[in-house]
Amino acid sequence: MPTIEGIDWFTKDTFTVPPYITVTGTPTRDTSVVHEADLASMKLVTAANAQGLIYPDISSGHTLLWNACWYRLDSLASGDIDLMRAEGTAGGVAVIAYASASGLIYHYIVGGSTFPTRAYTFASWIWVEHIFDVTSSPLGAYTRIDDTDLTSVTLAGTPTTGRRVKLGPQGASAAASTSYYSTHLWGYASSTSDWLGKANAMVFHPGKGVVVADTLAATSVSQSFVNPWELTGASQTVVLGDLLNTQSIVRVITTVLRSPGISDDVTAGYTIGDMWIWGGRVWWCTSTAAGAAVWKESA
């Protein structure tokens, strides 16, 4: 399983906060078009010959960049549009794109040949994973869509380390387009076949968290949790009258550099439904009994 350095569920109205280094164009938070249990998506509407993208940096020293998300393209009148890309620090750019002329998703390394291999139907969600290997020459790009591998592509280039991953079209887009992204994850892989997988990706839906309205009698509850868009702790007050019975609060633990144990329990502030990420592995809390907490690892 890849090492996950960041997760964004697009639950914040602005993208000009960490973890994104640059925001180009006008992406917006959307709650009307979402994938399954996701609470929101990022909507990108680009005009003709325009671009719109967001990107985080990958921590230094890694040579297998990994980028993944749920993706949906609703409209593109003509031309091609980028879905995502990855960049090395000393050059080398790998791109996944869609061609309206053929109706195919393809990938390539800039300067090399394109490889169209996957048919796509407008307004359908697909799980997309991308690994860019800049360890040695030739550089290699690897793509998996809904757990099906595309034929890998290679190109002679300078070995380097990974710099950043991006979502959205960069450069001139031939026509106006509308696309959506849900549950964006990024980090680095241990090999060119180190995929998260579509089934495991479903674990990251924020809607799979703990139900609060059915278990708490008070009119409000203070819940300490990690905001997924900034990966820092924050104390929030949730008014139950504003919630549906299935409203979820998920705390994501990413800063504790070990696996969870029995002492990570209610006395330590943990809650059923909390998610713990470390070393490329993911656990969900299923019991917070004092001294006997249970954390189930995702397969």
Coordinates of C-alpha atoms in Angstrom, one line a residue:
M1 CA 0.0 0.0 0.0
P2 CA 1.4 3.5 -0.9
T3 CA 2.5 5.8 1.9
I4 CA -0.3 8.5 2.1
E5 CA 1.1 11.9 2.9
G6 CA -2.2 13.8 2.5
I7 CA -5.9 13.5 2.0
D8 CA -8.5 16.1 1.0
W9 CA -12.2 15.5 1.0
F10 CA -12.9 19.1 -0.3
T11 CA -14.9 20.0 2.8
K12 CA -13.5 23.5 3.0
D13 CA -14.8 26.3 0.9
T14 CA -11.4 27.7 0.0
F15 CA -8.4 25.9 -1.6
T16 CA -5.9 28.6 -0.7
V17 CA -4.8 26.9 2.4
P18 CA -2.4 24.0 3.0
P19 CA -1.8 21.4 1.7
Y20 CA -2.1 23.1 -1.7
I21 CA 0.9 25.1 -2.8
T22 CA -0.7 26.7 -5.8
V23 CA -4.3 27.1 -6.9
T24 CA -4.9 28.2 -10.5
G25 CA -8.3 29.1 -11.9
T26 CA -11.5 29.0 -9.8
P27 CA -12.1 25.5 -8.3
T28 CA -15.2 25.4 -6.1
R29 CA -16.5 23.1 -3.4
D30 CA -19.6 21.2 -4.7
T31 CA -22.1 19.2 -2.6
S32 CA -24.5 18.3 -5.4
V33 CA -22.2 16.1 -7.4
V34 CA -20.3 13.7 -5.1
H35 CA -19.1 10.1 -5.2
E36 CA -21.0 7.8 -2.9
A37 CA -20.4 8.6 0.7
D38 CA -18.2 11.6 0.0
L39 CA -19.5 14.8 1.5
A40 CA -18.2 17.1 -1.2
S41 CA -16.2 17.3 -4.4
M42 CA -14.0 19.8 -6.1
K43 CA -15.7 21.3 -9.2
L44 CA -13.4 22.6 -12.0
V45 CA -15.1 24.7 -14.7
T46 CA -12.6 26.0 -17.3
A47 CA -13.2 28.4 -20.1
A48 CA -11.8 27.8 -23.6
N49 CA -8.0 28.0 -23.6
A50 CA -7.8 28.3 -19.8
Q51 CA -6.5 26.1 -17.0
G52 CA -7.5 25.2 -13.5
L53 CA -5.4 23.1 -11.1
I54 CA -4.3 22.5 -7.6
Y55 CA -1.2 20.8 -6.3
P56 CA 0.6 19.7 -3.2
D57 CA 4.3 18.9 -2.9
I58 CA 5.6 15.5 -2.0
S59 CA 8.2 15.3 0.8
S60 CA 11.7 15.3 -0.5
G61 CA 13.8 12.3 -1.3
H62 CA 11.1 10.0 -2.9
T63 CA 11.3 8.8 -6.4
L64 CA 8.0 7.1 -6.9
L65 CA 5.3 9.7 -6.7
W66 CA 1.7 8.5 -6.1
N67 CA -1.5 10.4 -6.9
A68 CA -5.1 9.1 -6.6
C69 CA -8.7 10.4 -6.7
W70 CA -12.2 9.8 -7.8
Y71 CA -12.7 11.6 -11.1
R72 CA -15.7 12.6 -13.2
L73 CA -15.8 14.6 -16.5
D74 CA -19.2 16.0 -17.3
S75 CA -18.4 18.1 -20.4
L76 CA -15.7 18.8 -23.0
A77 CA -16.7 20.1 -26.4
S78 CA -13.5 19.3 -28.2
G79 CA -9.8 18.8 -27.7
D80 CA -8.0 17.1 -24.8
I81 CA -8.1 17.8 -21.1
D82 CA -5.6 16.8 -18.3
L83 CA -6.9 14.7 -15.4
M84 CA -3.8 14.8 -13.3
R85 CA 0.0 14.9 -13.5
A86 CA 3.2 14.3 -11.6
E87 CA 6.5 16.2 -11.7
G88 CA 10.2 15.5 -10.9
T89 CA 12.5 18.1 -9.3
A90 CA 14.9 17.9 -12.3
G91 CA 12.4 17.7 -15.0
G92 CA 10.1 14.9 -16.2
V93 CA 6.4 15.3 -16.2
A94 CA 3.8 12.4 -16.4
V95 CA 0.3 13.2 -17.5
I96 CA -3.1 11.4 -17.6
A97 CA -5.5 13.0 -20.1
Y98 CA -8.8 12.5 -21.9
A99 CA -9.2 12.9 -25.7
S100 CA -12.7 14.0 -26.9
A101 CA -12.0 12.8 -30.5
S102 CA -11.4 9.2 -29.5
G103 CA -13.3 9.1 -26.2
L104 CA -10.3 7.5 -24.6
I105 CA -8.2 8.3 -21.5
Y106 CA -4.5 8.1 -22.2
H107 CA -1.2 8.8 -20.4
Y108 CA 2.2 9.8 -21.4
I109 CA 5.5 11.4 -20.3
V110 CA 5.9 14.9 -21.7
G111 CA 8.2 14.6 -24.8
G112 CA 7.2 11.0 -25.5
S113 CA 4.4 9.2 -27.2
T114 CA 0.8 9.1 -25.9
F115 CA -0.9 5.8 -25.2
P116 CA -4.7 5.9 -25.4
T117 CA -6.1 2.8 -23.8
R118 CA -9.3 3.3 -21.7
A119 CA -12.8 4.3 -22.9
Y120 CA -14.6 6.8 -20.7
T121 CA -18.3 7.7 -20.4
F122 CA -19.2 11.3 -19.5
A123 CA -20.6 11.9 -16.0
S124 CA -19.3 8.6 -14.6
W125 CA -17.0 8.3 -11.6
I126 CA -13.8 6.4 -12.0
W127 CA -11.0 5.6 -9.4
V128 CA -7.7 6.8 -10.9
E129 CA -4.2 6.0 -9.5
H130 CA -1.0 7.3 -10.9
I131 CA 2.7 6.4 -10.2
F132 CA 5.6 8.3 -11.7
D133 CA 8.9 6.6 -11.4
V134 CA 11.9 9.0 -11.6
T135 CA 14.4 6.7 -10.0
S136 CA 16.5 6.0 -13.1
S137 CA 16.5 6.5 -16.9
P138 CA 14.2 5.7 -18.6
L139 CA 11.5 7.4 -16.4
G140 CA 8.3 5.4 -16.2
A141 CA 4.6 6.3 -15.9
Y142 CA 2.1 3.8 -14.5
T143 CA -1.7 4.3 -14.4
R144 CA -4.5 2.2 -13.0
I145 CA -8.2 3.0 -13.5
D146 CA -10.8 1.1 -11.6
D147 CA -8.1 -1.5 -10.7
T148 CA -7.2 -2.1 -14.4
D149 CA -3.6 -1.3 -15.4
L150 CA -2.9 0.8 -18.5
T151 CA 0.1 -0.2 -20.5
S152 CA 3.1 1.6 -18.9
V153 CA 5.0 4.3 -20.8
T154 CA 8.7 5.2 -20.5
L155 CA 11.0 7.9 -21.7
A156 CA 14.7 8.6 -21.4
G157 CA 15.3 11.3 -18.8
T158 CA 17.4 12.5 -15.9
P159 CA 17.0 10.5 -12.7
T160 CA 15.7 12.8 -10.0
T161 CA 13.4 12.9 -7.0
G162 CA 9.6 13.6 -6.9
R163 CA 8.5 17.2 -6.6
R164 CA 4.7 17.4 -6.7
V165 CA 1.4 16.0 -8.0
K166 CA -1.4 18.0 -9.6
L167 CA -5.1 17.8 -10.4
G168 CA -6.8 19.6 -13.3
P169 CA -5.9 20.9 -16.7
Q170 CA -2.6 22.7 -17.2
G171 CA -1.8 24.7 -20.3
A172 CA -4.3 25.6 -23.0
S173 CA -7.5 23.6 -23.1
A174 CA -9.0 23.4 -26.5
A175 CA -12.6 23.9 -25.2
A176 CA -14.5 24.7 -22.1
S177 CA -14.9 21.8 -19.7
T178 CA -16.5 20.8 -16.4
S179 CA -15.0 18.1 -14.2
Y180 CA -15.2 16.9 -10.6
Y181 CA -12.7 15.4 -8.1
S182 CA -13.5 13.5 -4.9
T183 CA -11.3 12.1 -2.1
H184 CA -7.9 13.2 -3.3
L185 CA -5.0 11.2 -1.8
W186 CA -1.3 11.6 -2.5
G187 CA 2.1 10.4 -1.3
Y188 CA 4.7 7.9 -2.6
A189 CA 4.8 4.2 -3.5
S190 CA 7.3 1.4 -2.7
S191 CA 7.2 0.0 -6.2
T192 CA 5.6 0.6 -9.6
S193 CA 2.8 -1.8 -8.7
D194 CA 2.2 -0.5 -5.2
W195 CA -1.5 0.5 -5.6
L196 CA -4.1 1.4 -3.0
G197 CA -6.9 -0.3 -4.9
K198 CA -10.5 0.7 -5.5
A199 CA -11.9 -1.4 -2.6
N200 CA -9.4 0.2 -0.1
A201 CA -10.2 3.6 -1.5
M202 CA -13.8 3.2 -0.4
V203 CA -12.5 3.1 3.2
F204 CA -11.6 6.8 3.0
H205 CA -15.1 8.1 2.5
P206 CA -15.8 10.5 5.3
G207 CA -19.4 9.4 5.4
K208 CA -18.2 6.1 6.9
G209 CA -17.5 7.7 10.3
V210 CA -19.2 7.6 13.6
V211 CA -22.9 8.4 13.9
V212 CA -23.4 11.1 16.6
A213 CA -27.1 12.1 16.5
D214 CA -28.2 8.6 17.6
T215 CA -25.8 8.3 20.5
L216 CA -25.6 11.7 22.1
A217 CA -28.5 13.3 24.1
A218 CA -27.0 16.8 24.5
T219 CA -27.9 19.6 22.1
S220 CA -24.2 20.0 21.2
V221 CA -21.0 18.2 21.5
S222 CA -17.4 19.4 21.4
Q223 CA -15.4 17.0 19.2
S224 CA -11.6 17.3 18.7
F225 CA -10.6 16.0 15.3
V226 CA -8.2 16.6 12.4
N227 CA -9.5 18.8 9.5
P228 CA -8.6 16.8 6.4
W229 CA -7.7 19.9 4.4
E230 CA -5.0 21.0 6.8
L231 CA -4.1 17.9 8.8
T232 CA -4.0 19.8 12.2
G233 CA -6.1 19.4 15.3
A234 CA -9.1 21.7 15.8
S235 CA -11.8 21.8 18.4
Q236 CA -15.2 22.0 16.8
T237 CA -18.7 22.4 18.2
V238 CA -21.4 20.4 16.4
V239 CA -25.0 21.3 17.0
L240 CA -27.0 18.1 16.7
G241 CA -30.1 20.0 15.4
D242 CA -28.2 20.9 12.3
L243 CA -27.2 17.3 11.6
L244 CA -28.9 14.4 9.8
N245 CA -29.0 11.2 11.8
T246 CA -26.3 9.9 9.5
Q247 CA -24.0 12.9 9.8
S248 CA -20.4 11.8 10.4
I249 CA -17.4 13.2 12.2
V250 CA -14.1 11.5 11.4
R251 CA -10.7 12.2 13.1
V252 CA -7.7 11.3 10.9
I253 CA -4.5 10.6 12.9
T254 CA -1.4 11.2 10.7
T255 CA 1.2 12.7 13.0
V256 CA 1.7 9.8 15.4
L257 CA 4.6 7.8 13.9
R258 CA 3.6 4.3 15.0
S259 CA 0.7 1.9 14.7
P260 CA -2.2 2.2 17.1
G261 CA -2.5 0.1 20.2
I262 CA -4.8 -0.9 23.1
S263 CA -3.9 2.2 25.1
D264 CA -5.1 4.5 22.3
D265 CA -8.5 4.4 23.9
V266 CA -11.3 6.7 25.2
T267 CA -9.0 8.0 28.0
A268 CA -6.6 9.2 25.4
G269 CA -9.4 11.0 23.5
Y270 CA -10.0 8.6 20.7
T271 CA -13.5 7.8 19.3
I272 CA -15.0 4.9 17.4
G273 CA -14.7 5.7 13.7
D274 CA -11.3 7.5 14.0
M275 CA -8.9 6.6 11.2
W276 CA -5.1 6.2 11.9
I277 CA -2.6 6.4 9.0
W278 CA 1.1 5.5 9.4
G279 CA 3.7 3.8 7.3
G280 CA 1.4 3.3 4.3
R281 CA -1.1 1.4 6.5
V282 CA -4.6 2.4 7.6
W283 CA -6.6 1.4 10.8
W284 CA -10.2 2.2 11.9
C285 CA -11.1 2.4 15.6
T286 CA -13.9 -0.1 16.4
S287 CA -13.7 0.1 20.2
T288 CA -12.4 2.6 22.7
A289 CA -12.7 0.6 25.8
A290 CA -10.2 1.8 28.4
G291 CA -7.0 -0.2 28.2
A292 CA -8.5 -2.5 25.5
A293 CA -9.0 -0.3 22.4
V294 CA -9.5 -2.1 19.1
W295 CA -8.1 -0.8 15.8
K296 CA -8.9 -2.8 12.7
E297 CA -6.4 -2.6 9.9
S298 CA -7.8 -2.0 6.4
A299 CA -7.0 -4.9 4.0

